[in-house]
Coordinates of C-alpha atoms in Angstrom, one line a residue:
Chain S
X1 CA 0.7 97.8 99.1
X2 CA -2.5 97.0 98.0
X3 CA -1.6 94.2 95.5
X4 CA 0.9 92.7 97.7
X5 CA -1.8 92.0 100.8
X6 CA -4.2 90.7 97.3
X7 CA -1.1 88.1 96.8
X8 CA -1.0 87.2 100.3
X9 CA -5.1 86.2 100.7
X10 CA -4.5 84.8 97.7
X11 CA -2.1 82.6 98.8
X12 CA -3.7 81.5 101.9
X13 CA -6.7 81.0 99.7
X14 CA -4.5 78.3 97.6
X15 CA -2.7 77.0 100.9
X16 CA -6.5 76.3 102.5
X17 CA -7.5 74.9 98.7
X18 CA -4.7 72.5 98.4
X19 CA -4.6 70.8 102.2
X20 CA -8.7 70.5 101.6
X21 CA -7.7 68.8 98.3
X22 CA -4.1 66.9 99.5
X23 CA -3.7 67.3 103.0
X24 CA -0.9 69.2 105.0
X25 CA 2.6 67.3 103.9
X26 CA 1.5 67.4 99.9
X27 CA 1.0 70.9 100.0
X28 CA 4.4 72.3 97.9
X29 CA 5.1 75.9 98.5
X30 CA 5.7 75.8 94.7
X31 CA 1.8 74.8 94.4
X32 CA 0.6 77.4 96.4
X33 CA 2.7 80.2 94.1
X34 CA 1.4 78.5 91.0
X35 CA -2.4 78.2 92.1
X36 CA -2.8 81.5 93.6
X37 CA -0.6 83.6 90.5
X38 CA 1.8 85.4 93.4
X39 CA 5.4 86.3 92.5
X40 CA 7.5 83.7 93.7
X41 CA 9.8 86.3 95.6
X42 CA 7.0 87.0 97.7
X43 CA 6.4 83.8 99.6
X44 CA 9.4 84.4 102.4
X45 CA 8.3 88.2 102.6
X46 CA 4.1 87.0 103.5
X47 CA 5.5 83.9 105.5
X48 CA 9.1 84.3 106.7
X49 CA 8.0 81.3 108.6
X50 CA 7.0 78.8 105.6
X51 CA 5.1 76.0 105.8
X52 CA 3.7 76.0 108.9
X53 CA 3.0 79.5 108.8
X54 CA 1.0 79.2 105.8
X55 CA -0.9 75.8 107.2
X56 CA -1.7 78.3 110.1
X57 CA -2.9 81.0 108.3
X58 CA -5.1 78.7 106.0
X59 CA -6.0 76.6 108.6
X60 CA -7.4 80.3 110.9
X61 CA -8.6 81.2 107.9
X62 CA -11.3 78.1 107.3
X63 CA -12.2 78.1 111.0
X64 CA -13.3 81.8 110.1
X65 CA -15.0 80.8 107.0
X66 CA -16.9 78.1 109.0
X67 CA -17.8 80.5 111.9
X68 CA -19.1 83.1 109.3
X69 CA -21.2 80.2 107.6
X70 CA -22.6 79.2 110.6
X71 CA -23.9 82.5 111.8
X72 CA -25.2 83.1 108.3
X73 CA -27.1 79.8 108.1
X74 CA -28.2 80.5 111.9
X75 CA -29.8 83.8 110.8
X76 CA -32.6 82.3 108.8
X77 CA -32.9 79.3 111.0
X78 CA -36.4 79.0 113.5
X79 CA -34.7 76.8 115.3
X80 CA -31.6 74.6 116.6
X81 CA -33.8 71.8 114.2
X82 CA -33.2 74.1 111.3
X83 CA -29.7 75.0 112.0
X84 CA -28.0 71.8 112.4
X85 CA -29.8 71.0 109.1
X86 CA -28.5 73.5 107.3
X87 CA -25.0 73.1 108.7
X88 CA -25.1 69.6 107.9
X89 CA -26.4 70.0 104.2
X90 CA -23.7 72.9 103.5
X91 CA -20.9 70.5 104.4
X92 CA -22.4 68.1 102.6
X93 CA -23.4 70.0 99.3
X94 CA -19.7 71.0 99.3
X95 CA -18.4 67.6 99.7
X96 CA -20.7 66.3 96.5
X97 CA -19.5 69.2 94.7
X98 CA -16.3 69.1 94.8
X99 CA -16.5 65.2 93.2
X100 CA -15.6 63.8 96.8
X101 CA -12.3 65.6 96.5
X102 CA -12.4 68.5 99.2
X103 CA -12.6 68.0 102.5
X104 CA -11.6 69.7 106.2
X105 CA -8.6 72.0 106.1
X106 CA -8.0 71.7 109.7
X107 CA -8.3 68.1 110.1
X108 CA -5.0 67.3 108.2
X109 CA -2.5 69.5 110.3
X110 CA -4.1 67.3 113.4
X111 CA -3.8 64.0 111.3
X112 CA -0.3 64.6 110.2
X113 CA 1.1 66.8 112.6
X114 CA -0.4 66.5 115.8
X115 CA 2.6 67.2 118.4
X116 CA 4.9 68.1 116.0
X117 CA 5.1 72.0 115.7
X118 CA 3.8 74.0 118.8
X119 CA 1.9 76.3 116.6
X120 CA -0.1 73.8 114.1
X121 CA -1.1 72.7 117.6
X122 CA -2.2 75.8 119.0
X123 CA -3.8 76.4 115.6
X124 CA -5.6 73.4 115.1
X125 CA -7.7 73.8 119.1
X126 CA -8.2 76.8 118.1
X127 CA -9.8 76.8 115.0
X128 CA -12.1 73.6 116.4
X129 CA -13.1 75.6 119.5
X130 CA -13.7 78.4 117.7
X131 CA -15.8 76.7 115.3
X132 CA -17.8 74.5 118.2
X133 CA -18.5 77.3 120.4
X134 CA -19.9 79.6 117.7
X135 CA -22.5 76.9 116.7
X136 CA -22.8 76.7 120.5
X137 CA -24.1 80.7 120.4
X138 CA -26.3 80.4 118.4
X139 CA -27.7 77.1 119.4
X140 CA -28.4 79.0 122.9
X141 CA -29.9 82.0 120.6
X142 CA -32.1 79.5 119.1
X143 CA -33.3 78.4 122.4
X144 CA -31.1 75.5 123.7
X145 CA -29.5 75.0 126.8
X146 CA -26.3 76.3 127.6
X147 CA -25.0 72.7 128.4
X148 CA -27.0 70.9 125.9
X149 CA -26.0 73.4 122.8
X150 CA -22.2 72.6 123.7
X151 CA -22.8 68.8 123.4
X152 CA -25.0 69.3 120.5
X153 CA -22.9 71.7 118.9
X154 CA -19.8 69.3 119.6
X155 CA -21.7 66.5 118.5
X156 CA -22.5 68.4 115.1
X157 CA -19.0 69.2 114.9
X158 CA -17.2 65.8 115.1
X159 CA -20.2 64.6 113.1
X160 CA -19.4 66.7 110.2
X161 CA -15.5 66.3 110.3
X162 CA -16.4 62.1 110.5
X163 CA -18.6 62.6 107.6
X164 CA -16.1 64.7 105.7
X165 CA -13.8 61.7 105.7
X166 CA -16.0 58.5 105.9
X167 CA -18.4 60.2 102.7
X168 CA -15.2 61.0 100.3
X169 CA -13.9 57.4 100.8
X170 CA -17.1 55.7 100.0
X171 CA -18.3 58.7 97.7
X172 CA -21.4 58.7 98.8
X173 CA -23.4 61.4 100.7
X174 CA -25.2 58.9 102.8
X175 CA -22.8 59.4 106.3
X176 CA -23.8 63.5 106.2
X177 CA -27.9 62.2 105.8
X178 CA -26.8 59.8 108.7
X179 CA -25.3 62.4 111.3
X180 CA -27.9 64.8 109.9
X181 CA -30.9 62.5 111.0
X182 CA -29.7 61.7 114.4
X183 CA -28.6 65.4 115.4
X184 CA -32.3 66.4 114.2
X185 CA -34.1 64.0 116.7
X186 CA -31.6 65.5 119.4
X187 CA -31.9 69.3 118.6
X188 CA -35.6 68.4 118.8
X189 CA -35.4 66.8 122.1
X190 CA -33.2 69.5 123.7
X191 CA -35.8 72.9 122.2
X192 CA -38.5 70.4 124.4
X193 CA -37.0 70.0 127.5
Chain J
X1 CA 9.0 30.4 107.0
X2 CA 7.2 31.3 110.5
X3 CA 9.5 33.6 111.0
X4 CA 9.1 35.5 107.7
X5 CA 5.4 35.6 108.4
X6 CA 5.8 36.8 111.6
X7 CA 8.0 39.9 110.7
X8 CA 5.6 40.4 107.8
X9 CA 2.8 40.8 110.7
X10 CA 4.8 43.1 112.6
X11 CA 5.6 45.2 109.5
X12 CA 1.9 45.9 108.9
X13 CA 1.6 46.5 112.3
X14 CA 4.0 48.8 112.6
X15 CA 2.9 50.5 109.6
X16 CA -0.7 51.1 111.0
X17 CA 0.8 52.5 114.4
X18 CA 2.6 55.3 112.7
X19 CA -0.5 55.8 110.2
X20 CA -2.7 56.4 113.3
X21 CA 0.6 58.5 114.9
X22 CA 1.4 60.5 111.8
X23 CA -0.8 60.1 108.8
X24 CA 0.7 58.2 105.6
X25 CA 3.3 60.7 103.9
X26 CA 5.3 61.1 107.1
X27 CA 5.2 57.1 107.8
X28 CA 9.0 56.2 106.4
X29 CA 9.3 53.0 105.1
X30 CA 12.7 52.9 107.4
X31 CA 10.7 53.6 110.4
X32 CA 8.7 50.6 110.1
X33 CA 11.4 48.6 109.3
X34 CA 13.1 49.8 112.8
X35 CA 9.2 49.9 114.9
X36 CA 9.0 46.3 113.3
X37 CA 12.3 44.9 114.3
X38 CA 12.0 43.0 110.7
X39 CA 15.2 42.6 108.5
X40 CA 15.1 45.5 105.9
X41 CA 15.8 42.7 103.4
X42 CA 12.6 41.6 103.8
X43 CA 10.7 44.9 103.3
X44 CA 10.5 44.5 99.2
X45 CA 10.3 40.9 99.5
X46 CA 7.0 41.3 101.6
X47 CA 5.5 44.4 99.7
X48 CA 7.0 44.4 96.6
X49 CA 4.7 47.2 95.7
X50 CA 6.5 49.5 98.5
X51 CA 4.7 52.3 100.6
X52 CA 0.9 52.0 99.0
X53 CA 0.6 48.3 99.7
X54 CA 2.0 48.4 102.8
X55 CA -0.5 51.4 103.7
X56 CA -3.3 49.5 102.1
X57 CA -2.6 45.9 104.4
X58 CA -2.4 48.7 107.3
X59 CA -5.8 50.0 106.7
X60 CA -7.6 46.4 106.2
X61 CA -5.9 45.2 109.3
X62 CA -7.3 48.2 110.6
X63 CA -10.8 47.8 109.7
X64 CA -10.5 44.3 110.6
X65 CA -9.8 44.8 113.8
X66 CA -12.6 47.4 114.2
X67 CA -15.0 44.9 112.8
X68 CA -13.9 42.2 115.6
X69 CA -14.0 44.7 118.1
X70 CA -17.4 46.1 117.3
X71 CA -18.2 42.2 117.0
X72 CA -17.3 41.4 121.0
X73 CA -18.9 44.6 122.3
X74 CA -21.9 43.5 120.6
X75 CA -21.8 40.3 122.2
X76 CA -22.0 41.9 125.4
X77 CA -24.7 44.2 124.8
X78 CA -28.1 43.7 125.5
X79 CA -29.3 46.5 123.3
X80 CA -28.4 49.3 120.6
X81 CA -27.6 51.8 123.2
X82 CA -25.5 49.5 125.0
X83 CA -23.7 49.2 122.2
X84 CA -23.2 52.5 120.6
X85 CA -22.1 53.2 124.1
X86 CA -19.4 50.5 124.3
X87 CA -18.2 51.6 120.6
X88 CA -17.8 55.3 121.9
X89 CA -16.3 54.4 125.0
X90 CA -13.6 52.1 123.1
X91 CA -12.3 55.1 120.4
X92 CA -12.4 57.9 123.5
X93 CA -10.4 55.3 125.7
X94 CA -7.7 54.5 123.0
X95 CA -7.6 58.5 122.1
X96 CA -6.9 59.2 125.9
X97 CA -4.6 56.4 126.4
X98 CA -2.5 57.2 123.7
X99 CA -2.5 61.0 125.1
X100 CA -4.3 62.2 122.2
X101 CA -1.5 60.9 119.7
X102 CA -3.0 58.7 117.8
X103 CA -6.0 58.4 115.4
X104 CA -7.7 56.6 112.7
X105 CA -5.4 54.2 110.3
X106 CA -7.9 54.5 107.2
X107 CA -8.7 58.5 107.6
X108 CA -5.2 59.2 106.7
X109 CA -5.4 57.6 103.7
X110 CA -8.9 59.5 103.3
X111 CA -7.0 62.7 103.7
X112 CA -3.9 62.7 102.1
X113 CA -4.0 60.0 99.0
X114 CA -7.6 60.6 97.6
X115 CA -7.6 60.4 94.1
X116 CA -4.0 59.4 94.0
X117 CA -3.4 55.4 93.8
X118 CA -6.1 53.2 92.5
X119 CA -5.6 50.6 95.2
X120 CA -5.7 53.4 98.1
X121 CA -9.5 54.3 97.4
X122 CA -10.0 51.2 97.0
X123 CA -8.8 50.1 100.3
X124 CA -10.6 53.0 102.3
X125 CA -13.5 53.0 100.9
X126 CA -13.8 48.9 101.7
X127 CA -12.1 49.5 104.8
X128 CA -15.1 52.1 105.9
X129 CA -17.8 49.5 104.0
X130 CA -16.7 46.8 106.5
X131 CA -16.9 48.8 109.8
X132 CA -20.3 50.2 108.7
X133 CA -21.7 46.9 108.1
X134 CA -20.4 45.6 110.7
X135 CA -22.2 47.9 113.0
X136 CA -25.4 47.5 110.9
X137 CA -25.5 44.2 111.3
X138 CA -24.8 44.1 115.3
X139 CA -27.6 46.4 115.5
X140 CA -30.1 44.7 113.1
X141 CA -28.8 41.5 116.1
X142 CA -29.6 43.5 118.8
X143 CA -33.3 44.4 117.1
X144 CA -33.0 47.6 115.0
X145 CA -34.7 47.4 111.6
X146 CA -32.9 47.1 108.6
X147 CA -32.9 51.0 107.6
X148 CA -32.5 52.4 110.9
X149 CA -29.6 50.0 111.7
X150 CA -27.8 51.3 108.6
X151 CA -28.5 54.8 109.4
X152 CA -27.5 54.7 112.6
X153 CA -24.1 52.8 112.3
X154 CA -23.1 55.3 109.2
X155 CA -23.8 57.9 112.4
X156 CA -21.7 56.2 115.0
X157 CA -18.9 55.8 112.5
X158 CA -18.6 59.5 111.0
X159 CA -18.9 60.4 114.9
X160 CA -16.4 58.3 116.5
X161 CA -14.0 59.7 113.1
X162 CA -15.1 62.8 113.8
X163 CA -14.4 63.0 117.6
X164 CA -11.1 61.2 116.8
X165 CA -10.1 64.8 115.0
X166 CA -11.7 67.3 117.4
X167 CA -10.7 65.4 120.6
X168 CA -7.3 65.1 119.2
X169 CA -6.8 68.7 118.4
X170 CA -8.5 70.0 121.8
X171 CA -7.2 67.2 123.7
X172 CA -10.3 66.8 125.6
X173 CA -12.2 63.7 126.0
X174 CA -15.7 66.2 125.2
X175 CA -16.5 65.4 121.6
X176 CA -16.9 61.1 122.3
X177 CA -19.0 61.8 124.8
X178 CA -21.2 64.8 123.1
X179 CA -21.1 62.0 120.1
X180 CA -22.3 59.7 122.4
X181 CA -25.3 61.4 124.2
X182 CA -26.5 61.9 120.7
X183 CA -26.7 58.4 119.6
X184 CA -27.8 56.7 122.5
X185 CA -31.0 58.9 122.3
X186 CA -31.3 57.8 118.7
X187 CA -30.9 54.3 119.7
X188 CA -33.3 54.3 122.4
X189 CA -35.8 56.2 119.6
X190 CA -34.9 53.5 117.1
X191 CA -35.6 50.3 119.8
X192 CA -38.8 51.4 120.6
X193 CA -40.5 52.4 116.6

């Protein structure tokens, strides 16, 4: 039992890999088997569903990720200044790292198949709202606003996802310095009011 | 010979609907031959290099577009905020209009073909270049210094693609207008160093 729920993470781990590197419709099944070393014969038993099962699971599983970076980032932060900082930088760091070659894993099941399966859908708000209201938290627990940490964390948000797509084109880190600069003035203004 | 040209036109524009509708793998070369109304005859005649040139003549028309766009807003803006406004306003009205269906025509390309053709990055990453400059340049017009301007327009772009994802996956008109808030305080900043 316990090898067969390691070949399923791992598989989810490849899925979320490979629509970060190719997006949602160049992600083979046959990919994920190779990249994450399962047995083949145990793709239909993890995800009797398939594809969009898997694009789920990866797609939960990154919101998560980014939820648990976020409160880790917001535990040595002083301030909503610092936070949106660091969650800037860590997006961006990743982006420069990966050679301009990784981006969002959510963003390409909305891209390429927004309205076309109920549950990529459902998946897809769900991992962004999960994602905008935990910087939200602990914007607040930094001091901000109720209202004005759900703008700024929405702003940070799109800001980051933009940056994900506009940096890898022009392979440059300049748009996450950008987004990073304006959110700083506003996470300033908002601790001041 | 008008004719041909004309069907040519509606071909790329056809092609950059169903990029913004469904991303760039899932945009059939015989649904913009149908969209188009051209004669499928004429497809390998006009793009002779099939699916890539036709994405890439989708994307510059694309950016294009945004440039001229960004170009009349400007001209009726009396300031930098006015203007990041009006450039916010524009991508959250066609997002809502479309009923949260369709997106960006270069981010696809971004997502899904990175690293893949030669021409492709080529074509977003000039495709970006152009609507970032173009903003730049508007706001160096409108009497932001050179720095700033740049700064600020690689902002507004990464937050308008940004919001395009987010808004489209929550279907909620929030993250334009979070983006927004944000900038027009960094414009105002900006206008008066």
């Amino acid at each position: 039992m316990a090898r067969r729920s390691d070949s399923r993470q791992r598989m989810v781990a490849a899925a979320r890999q490979l629509i970060r590197e190719r997006g949602y419709h160049a992600m083979a099944l046959s990919d994920v088997v190779e990249r994450s070393a399962a047995p083949r014969g145990s793709l239909y038993h993890h995800f009797p569903e398939g594809k969009v099962q898997m694009a789920a699971e990866a797609a939960d599983c990154h919101a998560q990720e980014q939820v648990k970076e976020i409160n880790r980032i917001a535990a040595s932060s002083s301030s909503a200044e610092d936070l949106v900082t660091a969650y800037l930088d860590l997006a961006r760091d990743g982006m420069v790292a990966s050679g301009y070659q990784r981006g969002c894993a959510v963003a390409p099941l909305v891209i390429e198949a927004s309205g076309q399966a109920r549950d990529l859908d459902a998946v897809t708000r769900r991992s962004f709202s999960i994602i905008i209201e935990g910087m939200a938290f602990q914007l607040v627990v930094l001091g901000v606003q109720t209202a004005a940490a759900r703008e700024l964390a929405h702003a940070a948000v799109a800001g980051a996802e933009g940056a994900l797509v506009t940096s890898r084109a022009l392979r440059s880190p300049e748009p996450f310095d950008a987004v990073k600069a304006v959110l700083v003035e506003r996470a300033r203004s908002v601790a001041v009011s």
